Short mmCIF file of C-alpha atoms in Angstrom, two decimals:
data_model
loop_
_atom_site.label_atom_id
_atom_site.label_comp_id
_atom_site.label_asym_id
_atom_site.label_seq_id
_atom_site.Cartn_x
_atom_site.Cartn_y
_atom_site.Cartn_z
CA UNK A 7 0.48 0.18 0.15
CA UNK A 8 2.76 2.11 0.90
CA UNK A 9 4.43 1.54 -2.15
CA UNK A 10 1.59 2.21 -4.48
CA UNK A 11 1.11 5.61 -2.65
CA UNK A 12 4.89 6.57 -3.07
CA UNK A 13 4.54 5.68 -6.78
CA UNK A 14 1.54 8.10 -7.11
CA UNK A 15 3.34 10.96 -5.46
CA UNK A 16 6.68 10.47 -7.91
CA UNK A 17 3.99 10.72 -10.58
CA UNK A 18 2.51 13.74 -9.48
CA UNK A 19 6.06 15.18 -9.10
CA UNK A 20 7.08 14.33 -12.38
CA UNK A 21 3.76 15.08 -14.22
CA UNK A 22 3.71 18.49 -16.04
CA UNK A 23 0.12 18.76 -17.27
CA UNK A 24 -1.42 20.31 -14.03
CA UNK A 25 1.13 23.46 -13.82
CA UNK A 26 -1.07 26.23 -14.76
CA UNK A 27 -4.06 24.90 -12.50
CA UNK A 28 -1.67 24.84 -9.52
CA UNK A 29 -0.68 28.27 -10.36
CA UNK A 30 -4.08 29.56 -10.83
CA UNK A 31 -5.32 27.44 -7.75
CA UNK A 32 -2.59 29.19 -5.86
CA UNK A 33 -2.82 32.89 -7.48
CA UNK A 34 -6.48 33.26 -7.12
CA UNK A 35 -6.83 34.18 -3.03
CA UNK A 36 -4.21 37.07 -4.01
CA UNK A 37 -5.87 38.15 -6.70
CA UNK A 38 -9.32 38.22 -5.02
CA UNK A 39 -7.32 39.90 -2.33
CA UNK A 40 -5.50 42.56 -4.07
CA UNK A 41 -8.89 43.32 -6.08
CA UNK A 42 -10.75 43.88 -2.51
CA UNK A 43 -8.03 46.03 -0.71
CA UNK A 44 -8.22 48.18 -4.14
CA UNK A 45 -12.13 48.46 -3.64
CA UNK A 46 -11.64 49.12 -0.23
CA UNK A 47 -8.99 51.85 -0.46
CA UNK A 48 -10.72 53.75 -3.41
CA UNK A 49 -13.71 53.84 -0.78
CA UNK A 50 -11.17 54.63 1.90
CA UNK A 51 -9.45 57.91 -0.22
CA UNK A 52 -13.13 59.33 -1.06
CA UNK A 53 -14.04 59.18 2.29
CA UNK A 54 -10.87 61.04 3.43
CA UNK A 55 -10.96 63.58 0.62
CA UNK A 56 -14.79 64.38 1.34
CA UNK A 57 -14.47 64.32 4.86
CA UNK A 58 -11.10 66.83 4.84
CA UNK A 59 -13.16 69.33 2.23
CA UNK A 60 -16.06 69.23 4.81
CA UNK A 61 -14.18 70.27 7.81
CA UNK A 62 -11.99 72.65 5.75
CA UNK A 63 -15.36 74.57 4.59
CA UNK A 64 -16.41 74.12 8.29
CA UNK A 65 -13.17 76.13 9.81
CA UNK A 66 -13.61 78.97 7.17
CA UNK A 67 -17.29 79.19 7.75
CA UNK A 68 -16.65 79.49 11.76
CA UNK A 69 -13.53 81.82 11.13
CA UNK A 70 -15.65 83.83 9.07
CA UNK A 71 -18.68 84.01 11.21
CA UNK A 72 -16.18 85.17 14.11
CA UNK A 73 -15.32 88.48 11.70
CA UNK A 74 -18.47 89.87 12.82
CA UNK A 75 -19.93 90.97 16.18
CA UNK A 76 -22.87 90.17 15.11
CA UNK A 77 -22.58 86.42 14.25
CA UNK A 78 -19.56 85.81 16.62
CA UNK A 79 -21.33 83.57 18.84
CA UNK A 80 -22.72 81.67 16.03
CA UNK A 81 -19.34 80.06 14.81
CA UNK A 82 -20.25 76.66 15.95
CA UNK A 83 -23.58 76.58 14.51
CA UNK A 84 -22.11 78.15 11.43
CA UNK A 85 -19.14 75.42 11.09
CA UNK A 86 -21.55 72.49 11.52
CA UNK A 87 -24.21 73.49 8.87
CA UNK A 88 -21.27 73.63 6.29
CA UNK A 89 -19.74 70.52 7.46
CA UNK A 90 -23.20 68.86 7.16
CA UNK A 91 -23.74 70.93 3.31
CA UNK A 92 -20.33 69.39 1.99
CA UNK A 93 -20.89 65.78 3.21
CA UNK A 94 -22.45 63.25 0.69
CA UNK A 95 -21.39 59.92 0.23
CA UNK A 96 -20.05 59.32 3.95
CA UNK A 97 -22.76 61.64 5.45
CA UNK A 98 -24.59 58.91 7.15
CA UNK A 99 -21.15 57.69 8.99
CA UNK A 100 -19.96 60.97 9.97
CA UNK A 101 -19.86 62.00 13.60
CA UNK A 102 -20.86 65.67 14.59
CA UNK A 103 -17.82 67.60 14.14
CA UNK A 104 -16.30 69.31 17.10
CA UNK A 105 -15.58 72.65 16.73
CA UNK A 106 -13.59 75.09 19.14
CA UNK A 107 -11.52 78.08 19.43
CA UNK A 108 -7.36 78.19 19.40
CA UNK A 109 -4.49 80.64 19.69
CA UNK A 110 -2.71 81.01 16.86
CA UNK A 111 0.92 82.66 15.64
CA UNK A 112 0.74 84.73 19.34
CA UNK A 113 -2.83 85.77 19.04
CA UNK A 114 -5.55 84.88 21.89
CA UNK A 115 -9.01 82.93 20.44
CA UNK A 116 -7.90 83.90 17.17
CA UNK A 117 -8.82 80.77 15.04
CA UNK A 118 -11.25 78.16 14.61
CA UNK A 119 -10.63 74.14 14.73
CA UNK A 120 -12.79 71.72 13.47
CA UNK A 121 -12.67 67.91 14.00
CA UNK A 122 -14.37 65.02 12.67
CA UNK A 123 -14.40 61.41 11.96
CA UNK A 124 -16.23 58.88 9.67
CA UNK A 125 -16.45 55.28 11.03
CA UNK A 126 -17.67 52.47 8.73
CA UNK A 127 -17.47 48.83 7.84
CA UNK A 128 -15.47 48.16 4.20
CA UNK A 129 -16.59 45.12 2.38
CA UNK A 130 -12.84 43.52 2.36
CA UNK A 131 -10.87 45.07 5.27
CA UNK A 132 -13.93 44.21 7.66
CA UNK A 133 -13.72 40.60 6.18
CA UNK A 134 -10.22 40.33 6.84
CA UNK A 135 -10.07 42.06 10.16
CA UNK A 136 -13.72 41.67 11.41
CA UNK A 137 -13.87 45.51 12.32
CA UNK A 138 -14.89 48.84 10.47
CA UNK A 139 -11.96 51.73 9.80
CA UNK A 140 -11.88 55.01 11.85
CA UNK A 141 -10.42 58.15 9.12
CA UNK A 142 -9.88 61.67 11.20
CA UNK A 143 -10.01 64.75 9.37
CA UNK A 144 -8.66 68.50 11.19
CA UNK A 145 -8.75 71.66 9.84
CA UNK A 146 -7.67 75.07 11.18
CA UNK A 147 -8.52 78.58 9.84
CA UNK A 148 -7.31 81.77 11.55
CA UNK A 149 -8.78 85.24 11.33
CA UNK A 150 -8.37 88.73 12.00
CA UNK A 151 -11.15 91.19 12.21
CA UNK A 152 -11.43 94.41 10.09
CA UNK A 153 -9.04 97.13 11.22
CA UNK A 154 -6.98 99.61 9.34
CA UNK A 155 -3.42 99.65 9.87
CA UNK A 156 -1.08 102.91 10.13
CA UNK A 157 2.75 102.87 10.01
CA UNK A 158 5.74 105.12 9.93
CA UNK A 159 8.06 102.99 8.80
CA UNK A 160 7.09 100.97 5.67
CA UNK A 161 9.02 98.73 2.97
CA UNK A 162 7.28 98.66 0.00
CA UNK A 163 9.45 95.98 -2.12
CA UNK A 164 7.05 93.52 -2.75
CA UNK A 165 8.98 89.96 -2.52
CA UNK A 166 12.13 90.77 -0.85
CA UNK A 167 13.79 88.62 1.91
CA UNK A 168 14.08 90.62 5.24
CA UNK A 169 12.62 93.63 3.16
CA UNK A 170 12.79 95.38 6.68
CA UNK A 171 16.00 94.61 8.22
CA UNK A 172 16.80 95.57 12.19
CA UNK A 173 20.02 94.68 13.99
CA UNK A 174 22.85 95.30 16.31
CA UNK A 175 22.09 97.57 19.03
CA UNK A 176 19.37 99.50 17.49
CA UNK A 177 17.00 101.41 19.76
CA UNK A 178 13.72 101.78 18.16
CA UNK A 179 10.60 102.81 20.33
CA UNK A 180 7.97 104.02 17.23
CA UNK A 181 4.99 102.69 18.61
CA UNK A 182 3.52 104.03 15.45
CA UNK A 183 3.91 100.38 13.67
CA UNK A 184 6.16 98.92 11.28
CA UNK A 185 5.13 97.54 7.67
CA UNK A 186 6.53 95.42 5.00
CA UNK A 187 4.95 94.61 1.61
CA UNK A 188 6.95 92.17 0.96
CA UNK A 189 5.21 88.53 0.63
CA UNK A 190 8.20 87.04 1.69
CA UNK A 191 8.56 84.01 4.15
CA UNK A 192 10.28 86.66 6.39
CA UNK A 193 9.39 90.08 5.35
CA UNK A 194 10.85 91.80 8.27
CA UNK A 195 14.04 90.13 10.06
CA UNK A 196 15.50 90.60 12.96
CA UNK A 197 19.39 90.09 13.64
CA UNK A 198 21.41 91.02 16.82
CA UNK A 199 19.22 91.72 20.02
CA UNK A 200 18.26 95.20 19.20
CA UNK A 201 15.44 97.17 21.72
CA UNK A 202 12.41 97.45 20.05
CA UNK A 203 9.11 98.63 20.60
CA UNK A 204 7.16 99.22 17.35
CA UNK A 205 3.46 99.10 18.94
CA UNK A 206 2.76 96.42 16.17
CA UNK A 207 4.13 94.81 12.82
CA UNK A 208 2.28 93.87 10.02
CA UNK A 209 3.23 92.11 6.78
CA UNK A 210 1.77 90.62 3.59
CA UNK A 211 4.49 87.83 4.29
CA UNK A 212 5.69 86.24 7.17
CA UNK A 213 7.72 87.93 10.43
CA UNK A 214 10.85 86.77 12.32
CA UNK A 215 9.53 84.98 15.47
CA UNK A 216 11.83 86.98 17.45
CA UNK A 217 9.75 90.12 17.65
CA UNK A 218 6.95 88.10 19.36
CA UNK A 219 8.91 86.07 21.51
CA UNK A 220 10.85 89.33 22.52
CA UNK A 221 8.43 92.44 22.59
CA UNK A 222 4.87 93.19 23.45
CA UNK A 223 4.33 94.41 19.73
CA UNK A 224 1.05 92.96 18.13
CA UNK A 225 2.12 90.61 15.09
CA UNK A 226 0.13 90.51 11.91
CA UNK A 227 1.25 87.83 9.41
CA UNK A 228 -0.06 87.68 5.58
CA UNK A 229 -2.27 90.44 5.59
CA UNK A 230 -3.40 90.79 1.88
CA UNK A 231 -4.62 94.06 1.42
CA UNK A 232 -1.36 96.33 2.23
CA UNK A 233 -0.69 99.08 -0.52
CA UNK A 234 1.45 101.96 -0.73
CA UNK A 235 0.50 104.82 0.51
CA UNK A 236 2.25 107.14 -1.69
CA UNK A 237 1.46 105.13 -4.55
CA UNK A 238 -0.91 107.33 -6.71
CA UNK A 239 1.44 110.71 -6.10
CA UNK A 240 3.73 112.38 -8.74
CA UNK A 241 6.60 114.18 -7.95
CA UNK A 242 6.20 117.81 -8.48
CA UNK A 243 8.96 119.67 -10.65
CA UNK A 244 10.90 122.81 -10.40
CA UNK A 245 13.03 122.87 -13.93
CA UNK A 246 14.81 126.07 -13.21
CA UNK A 247 18.56 125.02 -13.61
CA UNK A 248 20.56 125.80 -10.62
CA UNK A 249 24.45 125.27 -10.00
CA UNK A 250 26.05 124.90 -6.63
CA UNK A 251 29.82 124.94 -5.56
CA UNK A 252 31.97 126.38 -2.38
CA UNK A 253 33.48 129.18 -4.63
CA UNK A 254 30.16 130.56 -5.62
CA UNK A 255 27.71 130.16 -3.12
CA UNK A 256 29.60 129.71 0.29
CA UNK A 257 30.17 133.30 1.72
CA UNK A 258 30.44 135.19 4.94
CA UNK A 259 27.31 136.19 6.70
CA UNK A 260 25.67 135.61 10.05
CA UNK A 261 23.64 133.21 11.84
CA UNK A 262 20.78 134.32 14.32
CA UNK A 263 20.07 131.31 16.64
CA UNK A 264 17.61 130.86 19.75
CA UNK A 265 18.29 128.90 22.51
CA UNK A 266 16.70 128.02 26.22
CA UNK A 267 13.28 126.64 26.99
CA UNK A 268 9.83 126.60 25.92
CA UNK A 269 6.94 125.00 27.45
CA UNK A 270 4.19 124.07 25.36
CA UNK A 271 0.43 123.46 27.03
CA UNK A 272 -2.36 122.91 24.42
CA UNK A 273 -6.05 123.27 25.69
CA UNK A 274 -8.86 121.73 23.40
CA UNK A 275 -12.22 123.10 24.48
CA UNK A 276 -15.47 121.27 22.79
CA UNK A 277 -18.51 123.62 22.82
CA UNK A 278 -22.14 122.88 21.53
CA UNK A 279 -25.49 124.97 21.23
CA UNK A 280 -28.27 126.02 19.06
CA UNK A 281 -27.02 129.51 18.21
CA UNK A 282 -23.44 130.10 17.45
CA UNK A 283 -23.26 133.24 20.31
CA UNK A 284 -25.09 131.04 23.04
CA UNK A 285 -22.79 127.96 23.13
CA UNK A 286 -22.23 125.65 26.34
CA UNK A 287 -18.76 124.02 27.13
CA UNK A 288 -19.46 120.41 26.67
CA UNK A 289 -15.78 118.72 27.44
CA UNK A 290 -12.23 120.28 28.21
CA UNK A 291 -8.85 118.53 27.75
CA UNK A 292 -5.37 119.60 28.55
CA UNK A 293 -2.07 118.22 26.86
CA UNK A 294 1.01 119.24 28.77
CA UNK A 295 2.86 121.71 30.03
CA UNK A 296 5.40 119.93 28.15
CA UNK A 297 8.95 121.77 28.49
CA UNK A 298 12.15 121.34 25.96
CA UNK A 299 15.35 122.74 25.13
CA UNK A 300 15.38 124.65 21.74
CA UNK A 301 18.90 125.20 19.85
CA UNK A 302 17.76 126.45 16.26
CA UNK A 303 17.59 129.50 13.87
CA UNK A 304 15.54 132.23 15.16
CA UNK A 305 12.06 133.09 14.05
CA UNK A 306 11.52 136.37 12.16
CA UNK A 307 11.19 139.36 14.82
CA UNK A 308 11.64 136.68 17.84
CA UNK A 309 13.43 138.36 20.77
CA UNK A 310 14.78 137.34 24.13
CA UNK A 311 13.29 137.37 27.11
CA UNK A 312 10.51 135.50 29.20
CA UNK A 313 7.32 136.15 27.63
CA UNK A 314 4.21 133.80 26.37
CA UNK A 315 2.63 133.35 22.65
CA UNK A 316 -1.01 132.04 22.57
CA UNK A 317 -2.44 130.93 19.30
CA UNK A 318 -6.23 130.12 19.09
CA UNK A 319 -7.94 127.86 16.57
CA UNK A 320 -11.46 127.37 16.07
CA UNK A 321 -13.45 124.74 14.05
CA UNK A 322 -17.07 124.91 13.35
CA UNK A 323 -19.07 121.79 12.40
CA UNK A 324 -23.07 122.09 11.82
CA UNK A 325 -24.81 118.87 12.72
CA UNK A 326 -28.09 119.95 12.66
CA UNK A 327 -30.60 121.09 9.94
CA UNK A 328 -32.42 124.41 9.04
CA UNK A 329 -35.75 123.86 11.43
CA UNK A 330 -33.30 122.27 14.45
CA UNK A 331 -29.70 123.94 14.06
CA UNK A 332 -27.12 122.27 16.37
CA UNK A 333 -23.25 123.96 16.29
CA UNK A 334 -20.37 122.10 17.22
CA UNK A 335 -17.12 124.38 18.06
CA UNK A 336 -13.85 122.96 18.45
CA UNK A 337 -11.35 125.54 19.96
CA UNK A 338 -7.65 124.63 20.25
CA UNK A 339 -5.21 126.95 22.07
CA UNK A 340 -1.31 126.49 21.96
CA UNK A 341 0.25 128.54 24.91
CA UNK A 342 4.00 128.69 24.77
CA UNK A 343 5.88 129.98 27.69
CA UNK A 344 9.47 131.11 26.30
CA UNK A 345 12.73 131.56 28.21
CA UNK A 346 14.83 132.29 25.55
CA UNK A 347 18.08 134.33 24.05
CA UNK A 348 18.25 135.31 20.38
CA UNK A 349 22.01 135.80 19.61
CA UNK A 350 23.65 136.71 16.20
CA UNK A 351 27.17 135.70 15.63
CA UNK A 352 29.20 136.08 12.23
CA UNK A 353 30.16 133.33 9.88
CA UNK A 354 32.51 132.95 7.63
CA UNK A 355 31.19 130.79 5.16
CA UNK A 356 27.51 130.39 4.84
CA UNK A 357 25.20 129.67 1.52
CA UNK A 358 21.51 130.50 1.20
CA UNK A 359 20.37 128.68 -2.51
CA UNK A 360 17.08 128.52 -3.99
CA UNK A 361 14.88 125.73 -5.42
CA UNK A 362 15.09 124.60 -8.87
CA UNK A 363 17.07 121.36 -10.60
CA UNK A 364 20.93 120.60 -9.81
CA UNK A 365 22.87 118.09 -11.16
CA UNK A 366 24.30 117.50 -7.30
CA UNK A 367 23.95 119.22 -4.16
CA UNK A 368 26.59 118.18 -1.88
CA UNK A 369 26.87 120.87 0.56
CA UNK A 370 30.33 122.28 1.08
CA UNK A 371 29.60 125.18 3.79
CA UNK A 372 26.49 125.94 6.51
CA UNK A 373 23.91 126.15 3.64
CA UNK A 374 19.84 127.36 4.01
CA UNK A 375 17.64 126.59 1.82
CA UNK A 376 15.09 128.67 0.56
CA UNK A 377 11.18 127.18 0.29
CA UNK A 378 10.63 125.22 -2.48
CA UNK A 379 11.01 121.96 -4.67
CA UNK A 380 14.80 121.05 -4.98
CA UNK A 381 15.20 118.53 -7.98
CA UNK A 382 18.16 116.28 -8.03
CA UNK A 383 18.96 115.04 -11.23
CA UNK A 384 21.30 112.17 -11.13
CA UNK A 385 23.65 113.47 -8.23
CA UNK A 386 23.09 113.15 -4.52
CA UNK A 387 21.92 115.45 -1.69
CA UNK A 388 24.53 114.86 0.62
CA UNK A 389 25.24 116.71 3.84
CA UNK A 390 28.75 116.64 5.92
CA UNK A 391 29.56 116.50 9.47
CA UNK A 392 30.81 119.86 9.91
CA UNK A 393 28.05 122.02 8.33
CA UNK A 394 24.66 122.81 9.55
CA UNK A 395 22.17 122.67 7.15
CA UNK A 396 18.70 124.73 7.74
CA UNK A 397 15.43 124.41 5.38
CA UNK A 398 11.86 125.15 6.23
CA UNK A 399 8.93 124.20 3.56
CA UNK A 400 11.29 122.37 1.35
CA UNK A 401 11.15 119.31 -0.96
CA UNK A 402 13.97 117.16 -2.29
CA UNK A 403 12.74 115.33 -5.64
CA UNK A 404 15.64 112.68 -6.47
CA UNK A 405 15.25 111.47 -10.23
CA UNK A 406 17.83 109.78 -12.77
CA UNK A 407 19.47 107.41 -9.82
CA UNK A 408 19.69 110.94 -7.52
CA UNK A 409 20.44 109.39 -4.11
CA UNK A 410 20.71 111.04 -0.69
CA UNK A 411 23.38 110.95 2.30
CA UNK A 412 22.65 112.85 5.65
CA UNK A 413 26.21 112.51 7.65
CA UNK A 414 25.11 114.32 11.03
CA UNK A 415 26.04 117.62 11.12
CA UNK A 416 26.73 120.45 13.76
CA UNK A 417 22.86 120.99 13.03
CA UNK A 418 20.53 119.80 10.47
CA UNK A 419 16.76 120.92 10.30
CA UNK A 420 14.65 120.14 7.48
CA UNK A 421 11.24 120.41 7.47
CA UNK A 422 8.51 119.74 4.87
CA UNK A 423 5.79 121.90 3.35
CA UNK A 424 2.56 122.50 4.01
CA UNK A 425 -0.61 122.45 1.96
CA UNK A 426 -0.56 126.25 1.75
CA UNK A 427 3.27 126.45 1.04
CA UNK A 428 3.07 124.16 -1.95
CA UNK A 429 0.31 126.13 -3.26
CA UNK A 430 2.45 129.19 -3.05
CA UNK A 431 5.69 127.85 -4.32
CA UNK A 432 7.01 127.53 -7.84
CA UNK A 433 5.87 124.40 -9.76
CA UNK A 434 6.08 123.38 -13.28
CA UNK A 435 3.03 122.19 -13.95
CA UNK A 436 1.55 123.93 -11.23
CA UNK A 437 0.05 122.22 -8.05
CA UNK A 438 -3.94 122.23 -7.56
CA UNK A 439 -4.86 121.77 -4.02
CA UNK A 440 -5.67 118.38 -4.21
CA UNK A 441 -2.08 117.57 -5.35
CA UNK A 442 -0.82 120.00 -3.00
CA UNK A 443 -2.86 118.15 -0.04
CA UNK A 444 -1.66 114.95 -0.73
CA UNK A 445 2.05 116.30 -1.45
CA UNK A 446 1.91 117.80 2.20
CA UNK A 447 4.41 116.65 4.41
CA UNK A 448 6.80 115.15 1.77
CA UNK A 449 10.15 115.96 2.42
CA UNK A 450 12.33 113.18 0.11
CA UNK A 451 10.51 112.00 -2.80
CA UNK A 452 12.31 109.35 -5.17
CA UNK A 453 10.64 109.50 -9.31
CA UNK A 454 9.48 105.99 -9.60
CA UNK A 455 11.00 106.05 -12.99
CA UNK A 456 14.41 106.31 -11.50
CA UNK A 457 17.04 103.92 -11.78
CA UNK A 458 17.47 104.05 -7.91
CA UNK A 459 20.42 104.45 -5.89
CA UNK A 460 21.57 101.83 -3.33
CA UNK A 461 23.81 104.40 -1.34
CA UNK A 462 21.14 106.12 0.62
CA UNK A 463 22.08 106.44 4.02
CA UNK A 464 21.20 108.37 6.86
CA UNK A 465 23.51 108.79 10.21
CA UNK A 466 22.32 111.73 11.87
CA UNK A 467 23.28 112.36 15.47
CA UNK A 468 20.97 114.54 18.55
CA UNK A 469 21.10 117.79 16.14
CA UNK A 470 19.60 115.76 13.47
CA UNK A 471 15.94 117.09 12.86
CA UNK A 472 13.76 115.66 10.01
CA UNK A 473 10.08 116.73 9.97
CA UNK A 474 8.55 114.69 7.40
CA UNK A 475 7.86 111.92 4.96
CA UNK A 476 10.94 110.11 3.30
CA UNK A 477 9.44 108.29 0.39
CA UNK A 478 12.22 106.25 -1.98
CA UNK A 479 10.06 103.72 -3.68
CA UNK A 480 12.97 102.61 -6.13
CA UNK A 481 15.63 102.19 -3.43
CA UNK A 482 17.25 100.84 -0.37
CA UNK A 483 17.39 103.51 2.72
CA UNK A 484 20.13 102.70 5.39
CA UNK A 485 19.97 104.20 8.90
CA UNK A 486 22.87 104.36 11.00
CA UNK A 487 22.45 107.27 13.44
CA UNK A 488 20.02 109.26 15.32
CA UNK A 489 16.82 111.31 14.03
CA UNK A 490 14.48 113.76 15.76
CA UNK A 491 11.18 115.34 15.21
CA UNK A 492 9.78 118.69 16.48
CA UNK A 493 6.90 119.74 14.22
CA UNK A 494 5.86 116.79 12.20
CA UNK A 495 5.73 113.02 12.30
CA UNK A 496 8.40 111.46 10.44
CA UNK A 497 7.45 108.52 8.11
CA UNK A 498 9.89 106.18 6.19
CA UNK A 499 9.02 104.68 3.37
CA UNK A 500 11.24 102.95 1.22
CA UNK A 501 11.89 99.92 -1.37
CA UNK A 502 13.85 98.34 1.77
CA UNK A 503 14.71 99.79 5.12
CA UNK A 504 17.89 98.44 6.82
CA UNK A 505 18.44 99.87 10.72
CA UNK A 506 21.62 98.37 11.92
CA UNK A 507 24.70 99.84 14.14
CA UNK A 508 23.93 102.07 17.06
CA UNK A 509 20.30 103.70 15.73
CA UNK A 510 18.44 105.56 18.10
CA UNK A 511 14.91 106.17 16.84
CA UNK A 512 12.94 106.78 19.96
CA UNK A 513 10.72 109.83 18.22
CA UNK A 514 8.47 109.74 15.37
CA UNK A 515 6.23 112.25 16.28
CA UNK A 516 6.18 115.33 18.37
CA UNK A 517 3.88 115.00 21.82
CA UNK A 518 0.34 115.06 20.85
CA UNK A 519 0.48 113.94 17.27
CA UNK A 520 -0.03 110.47 15.59
CA UNK A 521 1.00 109.25 12.36
CA UNK A 522 -2.32 108.47 10.39
CA UNK A 523 -0.55 107.56 6.94
CA UNK A 524 -2.98 104.33 6.21
CA UNK A 525 -1.97 101.15 4.65
CA UNK A 526 -4.60 98.80 4.74
CA UNK A 527 -8.40 99.19 4.01
CA UNK A 528 -9.16 97.24 6.76
CA UNK A 529 -10.91 94.36 5.69
CA UNK A 530 -11.30 91.45 7.68
CA UNK A 531 -9.03 88.27 6.83
CA UNK A 532 -9.75 84.62 7.06
CA UNK A 533 -6.97 81.98 6.29
CA UNK A 534 -6.69 78.26 6.34
CA UNK A 535 -4.01 77.78 7.87
CA UNK A 536 -4.23 73.81 8.98
#
């Protein structure tokens, strides 16, 4: 019997006619298993894709609800509603999503997180494992409520990494905002360990984590609607040809200066009433007194001594109608108590120059600039450390690669023009009221068609006073010193901005004034971040 069995096995081993049948018999289970797994995987992928899309849309809906005070408490209901609307194939197997508020990027409860699951059995995997599958999905959407942003330091380049770079031992206490229009991953970069107190930092791209970790500044990243506030302005022109040289312009003269102290108090009274001659005091606020040391050119007819100068301005507003008049009058009184000495000294070299077009304006002695537009065509406006420069009611227009270098001098005091001054100076073409109003406060204006100049530098000291806006849309702007303001807020807007070394910029606006240049329309923003 055993011999017969062994013979049969030998015959089976040597037989070749059944090979295909054996291979099919062995391969069929793998084929069936692979097909079943493929069907399950396609079903799983479809569920996962649908679930992820649904939680993404739910998170966005919840974040949009948080933008408005009218709907902020309904964010969870809005998210669940949107989740249900986007579930189709797996709707019967999905759990009710979990919707919560969460902190994002240094903010507090400024994002919505939605989590959900799909739990069901699949034909093949449930046969093999004896249980169903669970698919999870999570989405997070951040939101920022609408609020217009202002700033006094703006880099306008749209994609530069480190468009604003702050480093070294810089002391920057702007508290009027830093803004970068660049969409780079790190549009604002910190090098070294500066002392920075900017109030807020906003960028179209990302912001160095250092600012959020080492300052109390509000951090606003990836704000899409940031704009160049001066993009629509056109620089004015004075084509009068001028030249400047030491031999021609630097001549002996006198210099009249005022030194001492000035104490300023500003009182704002608001009156209301139905008749202009019968007004009642509604409110009164007093700012000051603020005392400061002065060392500046003397004003016309200014005298030595102790005395008080008072200026009162009234602004009327009609809030009623012909049947029921209602008036509001705001009265602003500025009182300056002076204790000053006006002195005149002789100078061996001093130049007084007029506005117009210069191929170069490198100052070679103490210089006074008469009010007007100074066009620098291809050269530089440059001050040197040993010379004082005074200019009240001036604007510098840089074109054809022109640049500016301010090396802290004995005394540098440059103040931009007001609207009324712009309307009364020579310009070709003449400026209308709307244009003059837009250009008010502009101190340096680089023509956008200029080829740019990467040598722009301000390396001032405690006596460097710049009142107005520095706008360099094509060129980089570097700061290496100290800048002071006295009568207008300082605004710096350039293609890129670097503040390095021993920069000390702790005052951007005089007491009682604020920088109100808007760089954002204030629209709310929602982003899917995870």
